[in-house]
């Protein structure tokens, strides 16, 4: 399964300017916020979570919320994510992959989920 999302980074900049960390906590954990370098990184994280939910076929909502997807970074700085165990079991997820890119005022993420 594959999902993709695109976000204009200025949208995230406005969210941060208006609500600060409280705005980020709507879709990121405290540990994820520590990984955010700037509004463009935050926008990429938003796109990642949206792309994952689309790959599941649910979108963000009742079946999969923002906090059911947790973002980490490898030692080399590459993003990866872990899904809530309930989602892994329900959808039979055995492997995941993600890529985030930024170009100008946009952040794009593509996520793949492999089922058993």
Short mmCIF file of N, CA and C in Angstrom, two decimals:
data_model
loop_
_atom_site.label_atom_id
_atom_site.label_comp_id
_atom_site.label_asym_id
_atom_site.label_seq_id
_atom_site.Cartn_x
_atom_site.Cartn_y
_atom_site.Cartn_z
N UNK A 1 0.85 -1.16 0.00
CA UNK A 1 0.00 0.00 0.00
C UNK A 1 0.90 1.23 0.00
N UNK A 2 0.45 2.26 -0.67
CA UNK A 2 1.24 3.48 -0.79
C UNK A 2 0.37 4.69 -0.50
N UNK A 3 0.97 5.69 0.13
CA UNK A 3 0.28 6.95 0.39
C UNK A 3 1.22 8.10 0.14
N UNK A 4 0.66 9.24 -0.25
CA UNK A 4 1.47 10.43 -0.52
C UNK A 4 0.74 11.65 0.04
N UNK A 5 1.51 12.64 0.47
CA UNK A 5 0.90 13.89 0.92
C UNK A 5 1.83 15.05 0.61
N UNK A 6 1.22 16.18 0.35
CA UNK A 6 1.91 17.42 0.03
C UNK A 6 1.35 18.51 0.93
N UNK A 7 2.21 19.34 1.48
CA UNK A 7 1.77 20.46 2.31
C UNK A 7 2.61 21.68 1.97
N UNK A 8 1.97 22.82 1.92
CA UNK A 8 2.69 24.08 1.76
C UNK A 8 3.28 24.43 3.12
N UNK A 9 4.58 24.61 3.19
CA UNK A 9 5.25 24.79 4.47
C UNK A 9 4.83 26.07 5.19
N UNK A 10 4.40 27.07 4.46
CA UNK A 10 3.96 28.31 5.11
C UNK A 10 2.73 28.06 5.99
N UNK A 11 1.94 27.06 5.64
CA UNK A 11 0.78 26.69 6.47
C UNK A 11 1.25 26.25 7.86
N UNK A 12 2.33 25.48 7.91
CA UNK A 12 2.87 25.03 9.19
C UNK A 12 3.52 26.20 9.93
N UNK A 13 4.15 27.09 9.20
CA UNK A 13 4.76 28.26 9.82
C UNK A 13 3.70 29.10 10.54
N UNK A 14 2.55 29.28 9.90
CA UNK A 14 1.45 30.03 10.52
C UNK A 14 0.94 29.32 11.78
N UNK A 15 0.82 28.00 11.72
CA UNK A 15 0.36 27.23 12.88
C UNK A 15 1.30 27.43 14.06
N UNK A 16 2.60 27.36 13.80
CA UNK A 16 3.59 27.52 14.87
C UNK A 16 3.60 28.95 15.40
N UNK A 17 3.52 29.93 14.51
CA UNK A 17 3.48 31.32 14.96
C UNK A 17 2.26 31.60 15.82
N UNK A 18 1.14 30.99 15.47
CA UNK A 18 -0.10 31.26 16.19
C UNK A 18 -0.22 30.48 17.50
N UNK A 19 0.17 29.18 17.47
CA UNK A 19 -0.06 28.33 18.62
C UNK A 19 1.20 27.80 19.30
N UNK A 20 2.37 27.98 18.69
CA UNK A 20 3.61 27.49 19.27
C UNK A 20 3.61 25.98 19.44
N UNK A 21 4.24 25.52 20.52
CA UNK A 21 4.36 24.09 20.77
C UNK A 21 2.99 23.43 20.96
N UNK A 22 2.04 24.17 21.49
CA UNK A 22 0.69 23.63 21.68
C UNK A 22 0.09 23.19 20.34
N UNK A 23 0.36 23.94 19.29
CA UNK A 23 -0.11 23.56 17.96
C UNK A 23 0.56 22.30 17.46
N UNK A 24 1.86 22.18 17.72
CA UNK A 24 2.59 20.97 17.31
C UNK A 24 2.11 19.74 18.06
N UNK A 25 1.74 19.92 19.32
CA UNK A 25 1.28 18.78 20.13
C UNK A 25 -0.02 18.17 19.61
N UNK A 26 -0.73 18.88 18.75
CA UNK A 26 -1.95 18.33 18.16
C UNK A 26 -1.64 17.12 17.27
N UNK A 27 -0.42 17.11 16.69
CA UNK A 27 -0.08 16.01 15.79
C UNK A 27 1.27 15.36 16.06
N UNK A 28 2.04 15.92 16.98
CA UNK A 28 3.35 15.36 17.32
C UNK A 28 3.46 15.08 18.81
N UNK A 29 4.26 14.08 19.16
CA UNK A 29 4.57 13.82 20.57
C UNK A 29 5.69 14.75 21.00
N UNK A 30 5.95 14.82 22.28
CA UNK A 30 7.05 15.63 22.82
C UNK A 30 8.37 15.17 22.20
N UNK A 31 8.57 13.85 22.09
CA UNK A 31 9.81 13.32 21.51
C UNK A 31 9.94 13.71 20.04
N UNK A 32 8.84 13.72 19.32
CA UNK A 32 8.88 14.12 17.91
C UNK A 32 9.20 15.61 17.78
N UNK A 33 8.65 16.42 18.66
CA UNK A 33 8.90 17.86 18.62
C UNK A 33 10.40 18.14 18.81
N UNK A 34 11.07 17.32 19.60
CA UNK A 34 12.52 17.49 19.79
C UNK A 34 13.29 17.30 18.48
N UNK A 35 12.72 16.56 17.54
CA UNK A 35 13.36 16.34 16.24
C UNK A 35 13.12 17.47 15.25
N UNK A 36 12.15 18.34 15.55
CA UNK A 36 11.78 19.42 14.65
C UNK A 36 12.83 20.52 14.71
N UNK A 37 13.43 20.81 13.56
CA UNK A 37 14.44 21.87 13.46
C UNK A 37 13.81 23.22 13.15
N UNK A 38 12.74 23.19 12.35
CA UNK A 38 12.06 24.42 11.93
C UNK A 38 10.69 24.06 11.36
N UNK A 39 9.97 25.06 10.90
CA UNK A 39 8.61 24.82 10.40
C UNK A 39 8.59 23.90 9.18
N UNK A 40 9.67 23.88 8.41
CA UNK A 40 9.71 23.00 7.25
C UNK A 40 9.81 21.53 7.69
N UNK A 41 10.59 21.27 8.72
CA UNK A 41 10.66 19.91 9.27
C UNK A 41 9.29 19.50 9.79
N UNK A 42 8.64 20.37 10.52
CA UNK A 42 7.30 20.08 11.06
C UNK A 42 6.33 19.78 9.92
N UNK A 43 6.41 20.54 8.84
CA UNK A 43 5.54 20.30 7.69
C UNK A 43 5.81 18.92 7.09
N UNK A 44 7.07 18.53 7.01
CA UNK A 44 7.40 17.20 6.51
C UNK A 44 6.84 16.10 7.40
N UNK A 45 6.86 16.32 8.71
CA UNK A 45 6.30 15.34 9.65
C UNK A 45 4.78 15.23 9.48
N UNK A 46 4.13 16.37 9.27
CA UNK A 46 2.68 16.36 9.01
C UNK A 46 2.40 15.53 7.76
N UNK A 47 3.15 15.82 6.69
CA UNK A 47 2.96 15.10 5.43
C UNK A 47 3.22 13.60 5.61
N UNK A 48 4.22 13.25 6.40
CA UNK A 48 4.51 11.83 6.66
C UNK A 48 3.31 11.15 7.29
N UNK A 49 2.77 11.74 8.33
CA UNK A 49 1.64 11.12 9.03
C UNK A 49 0.41 11.03 8.13
N UNK A 50 0.16 12.03 7.32
CA UNK A 50 -0.95 11.99 6.38
C UNK A 50 -0.73 10.91 5.33
N UNK A 51 0.50 10.79 4.82
CA UNK A 51 0.81 9.77 3.81
C UNK A 51 0.62 8.37 4.37
N UNK A 52 1.05 8.15 5.61
CA UNK A 52 0.88 6.84 6.24
C UNK A 52 -0.61 6.50 6.37
N UNK A 53 -1.39 7.47 6.83
CA UNK A 53 -2.83 7.21 7.00
C UNK A 53 -3.51 6.93 5.66
N UNK A 54 -3.05 7.56 4.61
CA UNK A 54 -3.59 7.30 3.28
C UNK A 54 -3.18 5.92 2.78
N UNK A 55 -1.96 5.51 3.10
CA UNK A 55 -1.52 4.16 2.72
C UNK A 55 -2.37 3.11 3.43
N UNK A 56 -2.79 3.40 4.64
CA UNK A 56 -3.68 2.49 5.36
C UNK A 56 -5.08 2.46 4.74
N UNK A 57 -5.41 3.52 4.03
CA UNK A 57 -6.73 3.63 3.43
C UNK A 57 -7.75 4.24 4.36
N UNK A 58 -7.29 4.84 5.45
CA UNK A 58 -8.21 5.40 6.44
C UNK A 58 -8.21 6.92 6.46
N UNK A 59 -7.07 7.53 6.13
CA UNK A 59 -6.90 8.95 6.39
C UNK A 59 -6.79 9.16 7.89
N UNK A 60 -6.49 10.38 8.30
CA UNK A 60 -6.43 10.69 9.72
C UNK A 60 -7.85 10.80 10.23
N UNK A 61 -8.15 10.07 11.28
CA UNK A 61 -9.50 10.11 11.83
C UNK A 61 -9.66 9.08 12.93
N UNK A 62 -10.83 8.49 12.97
CA UNK A 62 -11.20 7.56 14.03
C UNK A 62 -10.32 6.30 14.07
N UNK A 63 -10.02 5.74 12.89
CA UNK A 63 -9.25 4.49 12.84
C UNK A 63 -7.75 4.69 13.02
N UNK A 64 -7.26 5.84 12.63
CA UNK A 64 -5.83 6.15 12.74
C UNK A 64 -5.66 7.64 13.00
N UNK A 65 -5.20 7.97 14.19
CA UNK A 65 -4.96 9.36 14.53
C UNK A 65 -3.49 9.72 14.38
N UNK A 66 -3.20 11.00 14.45
CA UNK A 66 -1.82 11.46 14.33
C UNK A 66 -0.90 10.77 15.34
N UNK A 67 -1.39 10.55 16.55
CA UNK A 67 -0.55 9.99 17.60
C UNK A 67 -0.44 8.47 17.53
N UNK A 68 -1.09 7.84 16.55
CA UNK A 68 -0.91 6.41 16.30
C UNK A 68 0.31 6.15 15.43
N UNK A 69 0.91 7.22 14.93
CA UNK A 69 2.09 7.15 14.07
C UNK A 69 3.20 7.92 14.77
N UNK A 70 4.29 7.25 15.11
CA UNK A 70 5.38 7.94 15.81
C UNK A 70 6.62 7.99 14.92
N UNK A 71 7.18 9.18 14.78
CA UNK A 71 8.32 9.43 13.90
C UNK A 71 9.61 9.40 14.71
N UNK A 72 10.62 8.78 14.09
CA UNK A 72 11.98 8.72 14.65
C UNK A 72 12.95 9.07 13.54
N UNK A 73 14.22 9.20 13.89
CA UNK A 73 15.27 9.40 12.88
C UNK A 73 16.41 8.44 13.15
N UNK A 74 17.00 7.94 12.08
CA UNK A 74 18.17 7.08 12.20
C UNK A 74 19.36 7.92 12.62
N UNK A 75 20.47 7.27 12.89
CA UNK A 75 21.71 7.98 13.24
C UNK A 75 22.15 8.92 12.11
N UNK A 76 21.77 8.59 10.90
CA UNK A 76 22.14 9.42 9.75
C UNK A 76 21.09 10.48 9.44
N UNK A 77 20.02 10.52 10.24
CA UNK A 77 19.01 11.56 10.08
C UNK A 77 17.84 11.20 9.19
N UNK A 78 17.78 9.96 8.71
CA UNK A 78 16.66 9.55 7.86
C UNK A 78 15.43 9.28 8.72
N UNK A 79 14.27 9.74 8.28
CA UNK A 79 13.06 9.51 9.07
C UNK A 79 12.55 8.07 8.91
N UNK A 80 11.93 7.59 9.95
CA UNK A 80 11.17 6.34 9.89
C UNK A 80 10.06 6.47 10.91
N UNK A 81 9.10 5.56 10.85
CA UNK A 81 7.97 5.66 11.75
C UNK A 81 7.60 4.30 12.29
N UNK A 82 6.91 4.33 13.42
CA UNK A 82 6.38 3.13 14.06
C UNK A 82 4.89 3.35 14.25
N UNK A 83 4.12 2.34 13.89
CA UNK A 83 2.67 2.40 14.05
C UNK A 83 2.26 1.80 15.39
N UNK A 84 1.17 2.30 15.93
CA UNK A 84 0.56 1.73 17.12
C UNK A 84 0.32 0.24 16.86
N UNK A 85 0.59 -0.59 17.87
CA UNK A 85 0.47 -2.05 17.71
C UNK A 85 -0.94 -2.49 17.31
N UNK A 86 -1.96 -1.80 17.77
CA UNK A 86 -3.33 -2.15 17.37
C UNK A 86 -3.51 -2.01 15.86
N UNK A 87 -2.93 -0.98 15.28
CA UNK A 87 -3.02 -0.77 13.84
C UNK A 87 -2.21 -1.83 13.10
N UNK A 88 -1.00 -2.11 13.60
CA UNK A 88 -0.16 -3.14 12.98
C UNK A 88 -0.92 -4.46 12.91
N UNK A 89 -1.55 -4.84 14.00
CA UNK A 89 -2.29 -6.11 14.05
C UNK A 89 -3.54 -6.07 13.19
N UNK A 90 -4.29 -5.00 13.28
CA UNK A 90 -5.55 -4.90 12.53
C UNK A 90 -5.33 -4.98 11.03
N UNK A 91 -4.27 -4.33 10.54
CA UNK A 91 -4.02 -4.26 9.10
C UNK A 91 -2.94 -5.24 8.64
N UNK A 92 -2.35 -6.00 9.56
CA UNK A 92 -1.34 -6.99 9.19
C UNK A 92 -0.08 -6.39 8.61
N UNK A 93 0.35 -5.26 9.14
CA UNK A 93 1.54 -4.57 8.62
C UNK A 93 2.80 -5.31 9.05
N UNK A 94 3.66 -5.62 8.08
CA UNK A 94 4.92 -6.32 8.39
C UNK A 94 6.16 -5.48 8.07
N UNK A 95 6.01 -4.44 7.25
CA UNK A 95 7.15 -3.59 6.92
C UNK A 95 6.65 -2.21 6.51
N UNK A 96 7.48 -1.20 6.73
CA UNK A 96 7.11 0.18 6.39
C UNK A 96 8.31 0.89 5.78
N UNK A 97 8.03 1.95 5.06
CA UNK A 97 9.08 2.79 4.50
C UNK A 97 8.51 4.18 4.27
N UNK A 98 9.36 5.17 4.36
CA UNK A 98 8.91 6.55 4.13
C UNK A 98 10.03 7.39 3.54
N UNK A 99 9.65 8.37 2.77
CA UNK A 99 10.59 9.36 2.25
C UNK A 99 9.92 10.73 2.34
N UNK A 100 10.69 11.70 2.80
CA UNK A 100 10.22 13.08 2.88
C UNK A 100 11.16 13.93 2.06
N UNK A 101 10.61 14.87 1.30
CA UNK A 101 11.44 15.81 0.58
C UNK A 101 10.82 17.20 0.69
N UNK A 102 11.67 18.20 0.54
CA UNK A 102 11.24 19.59 0.57
C UNK A 102 11.72 20.26 -0.71
N UNK A 103 10.85 21.09 -1.29
CA UNK A 103 11.23 21.87 -2.46
C UNK A 103 10.53 23.21 -2.36
N UNK A 104 11.32 24.24 -2.21
CA UNK A 104 10.75 25.58 -2.07
C UNK A 104 9.83 25.63 -0.87
N UNK A 105 8.59 25.97 -1.12
CA UNK A 105 7.61 26.11 -0.04
C UNK A 105 6.74 24.87 0.15
N UNK A 106 7.22 23.72 -0.31
CA UNK A 106 6.44 22.49 -0.18
C UNK A 106 7.24 21.38 0.49
N UNK A 107 6.51 20.56 1.24
CA UNK A 107 7.06 19.32 1.79
C UNK A 107 6.19 18.18 1.28
N UNK A 108 6.83 17.11 0.86
CA UNK A 108 6.13 15.97 0.31
C UNK A 108 6.63 14.72 1.02
N UNK A 109 5.70 13.81 1.33
CA UNK A 109 6.07 12.53 1.93
C UNK A 109 5.37 11.40 1.19
N UNK A 110 6.11 10.32 1.02
CA UNK A 110 5.56 9.10 0.44
C UNK A 110 5.81 7.99 1.45
N UNK A 111 4.77 7.21 1.74
CA UNK A 111 4.89 6.11 2.68
C UNK A 111 4.40 4.83 2.03
N UNK A 112 5.09 3.73 2.34
CA UNK A 112 4.63 2.42 1.88
C UNK A 112 4.45 1.52 3.09
N UNK A 113 3.43 0.68 3.00
CA UNK A 113 3.14 -0.30 4.04
C UNK A 113 3.01 -1.65 3.37
N UNK A 114 3.69 -2.65 3.93
CA UNK A 114 3.59 -4.00 3.40
C UNK A 114 2.77 -4.85 4.36
N UNK A 115 1.78 -5.53 3.80
CA UNK A 115 0.92 -6.42 4.60
C UNK A 115 1.38 -7.86 4.44
N UNK A 116 1.06 -8.69 5.46
CA UNK A 116 1.42 -10.10 5.35
C UNK A 116 0.41 -10.86 4.53
#
